[in-house]
Amino acid sequence: MSLNLSEYVDLRPFNTFGVSVIGRRLIEAQDEQQVRDALELARGSGWPVLVLGGGSNLLLTRDVDALILRMCTRGVRVLGDDGVQVVVEAEAGECWHPFVRQTLAMGLCGLENLSLIPGTVGAAPIQNIGAYGVEIKDVFAGLTAIDMRSGETRDFSPAECEFGYRESRFKREAGRWLILRVRFALSRTARLKLDYGPLRQRLQERGISAPGPQDVSRAVCAIRQEKLPDPKVLGNAGSFFKNPVVSAEAAERLRLEYPDLIGYPQADGRVKLAAGWLIEKAGWKGVREGDAGVHSLQALVLVNYGQASGEQLLQLARKIQADIQARFAVELEIEPVAL
């Protein structure tokens, strides 16, 4: 067993909020064998395990008395290519945006709308990450995971992952599955998703009437850079709240009082509301409490101005939730995992 075990590690560099808490033990796994060795060590020692990717969907509110297993596995390979569809597999530790860029450089379409999302490939299916009209489930071909209870390896089909809006089986069964590799069904033929208004507008502004995947990716990156702060400059985890989905009747009642309400009809007849609009309408945009705050340009993003604790950020989030419930009778759900 060749493992480098560190103890009492400051986890500030390993979460995009830049929150400083202490991790009791840390192992950075470079390959599958090290992952298995680390899990065996934890089982034998009776340690709980926290699997960590890029730390971009995590709010740490306290010290972590566990073995933190940081996934640093790397590798991208083509598993199948029929001339139209290409199945690409990536190791869980691959950084998401560089992986997207690599697939685009290979002439493949499918991930361009998901450009510049922070985090790792292995974390992407857990949250069923999505942006600008595309979710992981739309291009997902399967994954391989370890059952952390039994140590057995299992392949999951798309249906077995039970994807929903920012949801999956792996999120609901947190702590059971450790994702090793993820597979994507990408296309050599451009099948672009341009339904998102600001994306179409950005392409038009650039004079691009017949965009390709690279054009879409560049436009998405530009929009994200304008709307969302860089975690390296200002600690954040991107969108902090899910867009709430309400009944059509509830949405209509709100629209009667707020004609500028932003909502998107869903296939099941319900309406997805823009959480950022609700938060901004309630006056929270730009609010700061100590070093915890709501971003001045995007109300959906909570930020750490330097020394905020995870608990301070969580308390701010709870105040926002309570206010939105009182004003609009809408429940906001926190998107990052709070520990």
Coordinates of N, CA, C and O in Angstrom, one line a residue, residues 97-198:
H97 N -13.7 21.7 -16.8 CA -13.6 22.6 -18.0 C -12.5 22.2 -18.9 O -12.7 22.2 -20.2
P98 N -11.3 21.9 -18.5 CA -10.3 21.4 -19.4 C -10.8 20.1 -20.2 O -10.4 19.9 -21.3
F99 N -11.5 19.3 -19.5 CA -12.1 18.1 -20.2 C -13.0 18.5 -21.3 O -13.0 18.0 -22.4
V100 N -13.9 19.5 -21.0 CA -14.8 20.0 -22.1 C -14.0 20.6 -23.2 O -14.3 20.3 -24.4
R101 N -13.0 21.3 -22.9 CA -12.1 21.9 -24.0 C -11.5 20.8 -24.8 O -11.3 20.9 -26.0
Q102 N -11.1 19.7 -24.1 CA -10.4 18.6 -24.9 C -11.4 18.0 -25.8 O -11.0 17.6 -27.0
T103 N -12.6 17.8 -25.4 CA -13.6 17.1 -26.3 C -13.9 18.1 -27.5 O -14.1 17.6 -28.6
L104 N -14.0 19.4 -27.3 CA -14.2 20.3 -28.4 C -13.0 20.3 -29.3 O -13.2 20.3 -30.6
A105 N -11.8 20.2 -28.8 CA -10.6 20.1 -29.7 C -10.6 18.8 -30.5 O -10.0 18.8 -31.6
M106 N -11.3 17.8 -30.0 CA -11.4 16.5 -30.7 C -12.5 16.6 -31.8 O -12.8 15.6 -32.5
G107 N -13.2 17.8 -31.9 CA -14.2 17.9 -32.9 C -15.6 17.4 -32.5 O -16.4 17.1 -33.3
L108 N -15.8 17.2 -31.2 CA -17.0 16.6 -30.6 C -17.9 17.6 -30.1 O -17.5 18.6 -29.5
C109 N -19.2 17.4 -30.3 CA -20.3 18.3 -29.8 C -21.1 17.6 -28.7 O -21.2 16.4 -28.6
G110 N -21.5 18.5 -27.7 CA -22.4 18.0 -26.7 C -22.1 18.6 -25.3 O -23.1 18.8 -24.5
L111 N -20.9 19.0 -25.0 CA -20.6 19.6 -23.7 C -20.3 21.1 -23.8 O -20.1 21.7 -22.8
E112 N -20.5 21.7 -25.0 CA -20.1 23.2 -25.1 C -20.9 24.1 -24.2 O -20.4 25.1 -23.7
N113 N -22.2 23.8 -24.0 CA -23.0 24.6 -23.1 C -22.6 24.5 -21.6 O -23.0 25.3 -20.8
L114 N -21.8 23.5 -21.3 CA -21.4 23.2 -19.9 C -20.0 23.7 -19.7 O -19.3 23.3 -18.7
S115 N -19.5 24.6 -20.6 CA -18.2 25.2 -20.4 C -18.0 26.0 -19.2 O -19.0 26.7 -18.7
L116 N -16.8 26.0 -18.6 CA -16.4 26.9 -17.5 C -17.1 26.6 -16.2 O -17.0 27.4 -15.2
I117 N -17.8 25.4 -16.1 CA -18.3 25.0 -14.8 C -17.2 24.5 -14.0 O -16.4 23.6 -14.5
P118 N -17.0 24.9 -12.7 CA -15.9 24.4 -11.9 C -16.2 23.0 -11.4 O -17.3 22.5 -11.6
G119 N -15.1 22.4 -10.9 CA -15.3 21.0 -10.4 C -14.6 20.0 -11.2 O -13.9 20.3 -12.1
T120 N -14.9 18.7 -10.9 CA -14.3 17.6 -11.6 C -15.4 16.7 -12.3 O -16.6 16.8 -12.1
V121 N -14.9 15.9 -13.2 CA -15.7 15.0 -13.9 C -16.5 14.1 -13.0 O -17.7 13.9 -13.2
G122 N -15.9 13.5 -12.0 CA -16.6 12.6 -11.1 C -17.7 13.2 -10.3 O -18.7 12.5 -10.0
A123 N -17.6 14.5 -10.0 CA -18.7 15.2 -9.3 C -19.9 15.6 -10.2 O -21.0 15.8 -9.7
A124 N -19.6 15.7 -11.5 CA -20.7 16.2 -12.4 C -22.0 15.4 -12.4 O -23.0 16.0 -12.3
P125 N -21.9 14.1 -12.4 CA -23.2 13.3 -12.4 C -23.9 13.4 -11.1 O -25.1 13.2 -11.1
I126 N -23.2 13.6 -10.0 CA -23.8 13.6 -8.7 C -24.9 14.7 -8.6 O -26.0 14.5 -8.2
Q127 N -24.5 15.9 -9.2 CA -25.4 17.0 -9.1 C -26.2 17.2 -10.4 O -27.0 18.0 -10.5
N128 N -25.9 16.3 -11.4 CA -26.5 16.4 -12.7 C -26.3 17.9 -13.2 O -27.3 18.6 -13.4
I129 N -25.1 18.3 -13.2 CA -24.8 19.7 -13.5 C -25.5 20.1 -14.8 O -25.6 19.3 -15.8
G130 N -25.8 21.4 -14.9 CA -26.5 21.9 -16.1 C -26.3 23.4 -16.3 O -26.1 24.1 -15.3
A131 N -26.4 23.8 -17.5 CA -26.3 25.3 -17.8 C -26.8 25.5 -19.2 O -26.6 24.7 -20.1
Y132 N -27.5 26.6 -19.4 CA -27.9 27.1 -20.7 C -28.6 26.0 -21.6 O -28.3 25.8 -22.7
G133 N -29.5 25.3 -20.9 CA -30.3 24.4 -21.6 C -29.8 23.0 -21.8 O -30.5 22.1 -22.4
V134 N -28.7 22.6 -21.2 CA -28.1 21.3 -21.3 C -27.8 20.8 -19.9 O -27.3 21.6 -19.0
E135 N -28.1 19.5 -19.6 CA -27.7 18.9 -18.4 C -26.8 17.6 -18.7 O -26.9 17.1 -19.8
I136 N -26.1 17.2 -17.7 CA -25.2 16.0 -17.9 C -26.1 14.8 -18.5 O -25.6 14.1 -19.4
K137 N -27.3 14.6 -18.0 CA -28.1 13.5 -18.4 C -28.3 13.5 -19.9 O -28.6 12.4 -20.5
D138 N -28.2 14.7 -20.6 CA -28.5 14.8 -22.0 C -27.4 14.1 -22.8 O -27.6 13.8 -24.0
V139 N -26.2 14.0 -22.3 CA -25.0 13.5 -23.0 C -24.4 12.3 -22.3 O -23.2 11.9 -22.6
F140 N -25.1 11.8 -21.3 CA -24.5 10.8 -20.4 C -24.6 9.4 -21.0 O -25.6 9.0 -21.5
A141 N -23.5 8.6 -20.9 CA -23.5 7.2 -21.4 C -23.3 6.2 -20.3 O -23.6 5.0 -20.6
G142 N -22.9 6.6 -19.1 CA -22.7 5.6 -18.1 C -21.6 6.0 -17.2 O -20.8 6.9 -17.5
L143 N -21.4 5.3 -16.1 CA -20.3 5.5 -15.2 C -19.9 4.3 -14.4 O -20.7 3.3 -14.4
T144 N -18.8 4.3 -13.9 CA -18.3 3.2 -13.0 C -18.0 3.7 -11.6 O -17.4 4.8 -11.5
A145 N -18.5 3.0 -10.6 CA -18.4 3.5 -9.2 C -18.1 2.3 -8.3 O -18.4 1.1 -8.6
I146 N -17.5 2.6 -7.2 CA -17.3 1.7 -6.1 C -18.3 1.8 -5.1 O -18.7 2.9 -4.6
D147 N -18.9 0.7 -4.6 CA -19.8 0.6 -3.5 C -18.9 0.7 -2.3 O -18.2 -0.2 -2.0
M148 N -19.0 1.8 -1.5 CA -18.1 2.0 -0.4 C -18.5 1.1 0.8 O -17.7 1.0 1.8
R149 N -19.6 0.5 0.7 CA -20.0 -0.5 1.8 C -19.3 -1.8 1.5 O -18.8 -2.5 2.5
S150 N -19.4 -2.3 0.3 CA -18.9 -3.7 0.0 C -17.5 -3.7 -0.7 O -16.9 -4.7 -0.7
G151 N -17.1 -2.5 -1.3 CA -15.9 -2.5 -2.1 C -16.1 -3.0 -3.5 O -15.1 -3.0 -4.3
E152 N -17.3 -3.4 -3.9 CA -17.5 -3.9 -5.2 C -17.6 -2.8 -6.2 O -18.1 -1.7 -5.9
T153 N -17.2 -3.1 -7.5 CA -17.3 -2.1 -8.6 C -18.6 -2.4 -9.4 O -19.0 -3.5 -9.6
R154 N -19.3 -1.3 -9.7 CA -20.5 -1.4 -10.5 C -20.6 -0.4 -11.6 O -20.2 0.8 -11.4
D155 N -21.1 -0.8 -12.8 CA -21.3 0.1 -13.9 C -22.8 0.5 -13.8 O -23.7 -0.3 -13.6
F156 N -23.1 1.8 -14.0 CA -24.4 2.3 -14.0 C -24.8 2.8 -15.4 O -24.1 3.6 -16.0
S157 N -26.0 2.4 -15.8 CA -26.6 3.0 -17.1 C -27.2 4.3 -16.8 O -27.4 4.7 -15.6
P158 N -27.5 5.1 -17.8 CA -28.2 6.4 -17.5 C -29.5 6.2 -16.7 O -29.7 7.0 -15.7
A159 N -30.3 5.3 -17.0 CA -31.6 5.1 -16.2 C -31.3 4.8 -14.8 O -32.0 5.2 -13.9
E160 N -30.2 4.0 -14.5 CA -29.9 3.6 -13.1 C -29.4 4.8 -12.3 O -29.4 4.7 -11.1
C161 N -29.0 5.8 -12.9 CA -28.5 7.0 -12.2 C -29.6 7.9 -11.7 O -29.4 8.7 -10.8
E162 N -30.8 7.7 -12.2 CA -32.0 8.4 -11.7 C -31.8 9.9 -11.6 O -32.0 10.5 -10.6
F163 N -31.5 10.5 -12.8 CA -31.2 11.9 -12.8 C -32.5 12.7 -12.7 O -33.5 12.4 -13.2
G164 N -32.4 13.9 -12.0 CA -33.4 14.9 -11.9 C -32.8 16.2 -12.0 O -31.6 16.4 -12.2
Y165 N -33.6 17.2 -11.7 CA -33.0 18.6 -11.7 C -32.0 18.8 -10.5 O -32.4 18.8 -9.4
R166 N -30.8 18.9 -10.9 CA -29.7 19.0 -9.9 C -29.7 17.8 -8.9 O -29.4 17.9 -7.7
E167 N -30.1 16.6 -9.4 CA -30.4 15.5 -8.6 C -29.8 14.2 -9.3 O -29.8 14.2 -10.5
S168 N -29.5 13.2 -8.5 CA -29.2 11.9 -9.0 C -29.3 10.9 -7.8 O -29.4 11.3 -6.7
R169 N -29.2 9.7 -8.2 CA -29.1 8.6 -7.2 C -28.0 8.8 -6.3 O -28.0 8.5 -5.1
F170 N -26.8 9.3 -6.8 CA -25.6 9.4 -6.0 C -25.7 10.5 -5.0 O -25.1 10.4 -3.9
K171 N -26.5 11.5 -5.3 CA -26.7 12.6 -4.3 C -27.6 12.1 -3.2 O -27.4 12.4 -2.0
R172 N -28.7 11.4 -3.6 CA -29.6 10.8 -2.6 C -29.0 9.8 -1.7 O -29.4 9.6 -0.6
E173 N -28.1 9.0 -2.3 CA -27.4 7.9 -1.5 C -26.0 8.4 -1.2 O -25.0 7.7 -1.4
A174 N -25.9 9.6 -0.7 CA -24.6 10.2 -0.4 C -23.8 9.3 0.6 O -24.4 8.8 1.6
G175 N -22.5 9.2 0.3 CA -21.7 8.4 1.2 C -21.6 6.9 0.8 O -20.8 6.2 1.4
R176 N -22.4 6.5 -0.2 CA -22.3 5.1 -0.5 C -21.5 4.8 -1.8 O -20.7 3.9 -1.8
W177 N -21.6 5.7 -2.8 CA -20.9 5.4 -4.1 C -19.8 6.4 -4.3 O -19.9 7.6 -4.1
L178 N -18.7 5.8 -4.7 CA -17.5 6.6 -5.1 C -17.3 6.5 -6.6 O -17.1 5.4 -7.1
I179 N -17.5 7.6 -7.4 CA -17.5 7.5 -8.8 C -16.0 7.5 -9.3 O -15.2 8.3 -8.9
L180 N -15.7 6.5 -10.1 CA -14.3 6.3 -10.6 C -14.1 6.9 -12.0 O -13.2 7.6 -12.3
R181 N -15.1 6.6 -12.9 CA -15.0 7.0 -14.3 C -16.4 7.4 -14.8 O -17.4 6.8 -14.4
V182 N -16.4 8.3 -15.8 CA -17.7 8.7 -16.3 C -17.6 8.7 -17.9 O -16.6 9.1 -18.4
R183 N -18.7 8.2 -18.5 CA -18.7 8.1 -20.0 C -19.8 9.0 -20.6 O -20.9 9.2 -20.0
F184 N -19.4 9.6 -21.7 CA -20.3 10.6 -22.4 C -20.5 10.2 -23.8 O -19.5 9.8 -24.5
A185 N -21.7 10.3 -24.3 CA -22.0 10.1 -25.7 C -22.1 11.4 -26.5 O -23.0 12.2 -26.4
L186 N -21.0 11.7 -27.2 CA -20.8 12.9 -27.9 C -21.0 12.7 -29.4 O -21.0 11.6 -29.9
S187 N -21.1 13.8 -30.1 CA -21.4 13.7 -31.5 C -20.4 14.4 -32.4 O -19.9 15.5 -32.0
R188 N -20.2 13.8 -33.6 CA -19.3 14.5 -34.6 C -20.1 15.5 -35.4 O -19.5 16.3 -36.1
T189 N -21.4 15.4 -35.3 CA -22.3 16.4 -36.0 C -22.9 17.4 -35.0 O -23.3 17.0 -33.9
A190 N -22.8 18.6 -35.3 CA -23.2 19.7 -34.4 C -24.7 19.6 -34.2 O -25.5 19.7 -35.1
R191 N -25.1 19.4 -32.9 CA -26.5 19.4 -32.5 C -26.7 20.4 -31.4 O -26.8 20.1 -30.2
L192 N -26.6 21.7 -31.7 CA -26.4 22.7 -30.7 C -27.8 23.1 -30.1 O -28.8 23.0 -30.7
K193 N -27.7 23.4 -28.8 CA -28.8 23.8 -28.0 C -28.7 25.3 -27.8 O -27.8 25.8 -27.0
L194 N -29.5 26.1 -28.5 CA -29.4 27.5 -28.4 C -30.7 28.2 -27.9 O -31.0 29.3 -28.3
D195 N -31.4 27.5 -27.1 CA -32.7 28.0 -26.7 C -32.6 29.1 -25.6 O -33.5 29.9 -25.5
Y196 N -31.5 29.1 -24.9 CA -31.3 30.1 -23.9 C -31.1 31.5 -24.5 O -30.1 31.7 -25.3
G197 N -32.0 32.4 -24.2 CA -32.0 33.7 -24.9 C -30.7 34.5 -24.8 O -30.2 34.9 -25.9
P198 N -30.0 34.7 -23.7 CA -28.8 35.4 -23.7 C -27.7 34.8 -24.5 O -26.8 35.5 -25.0

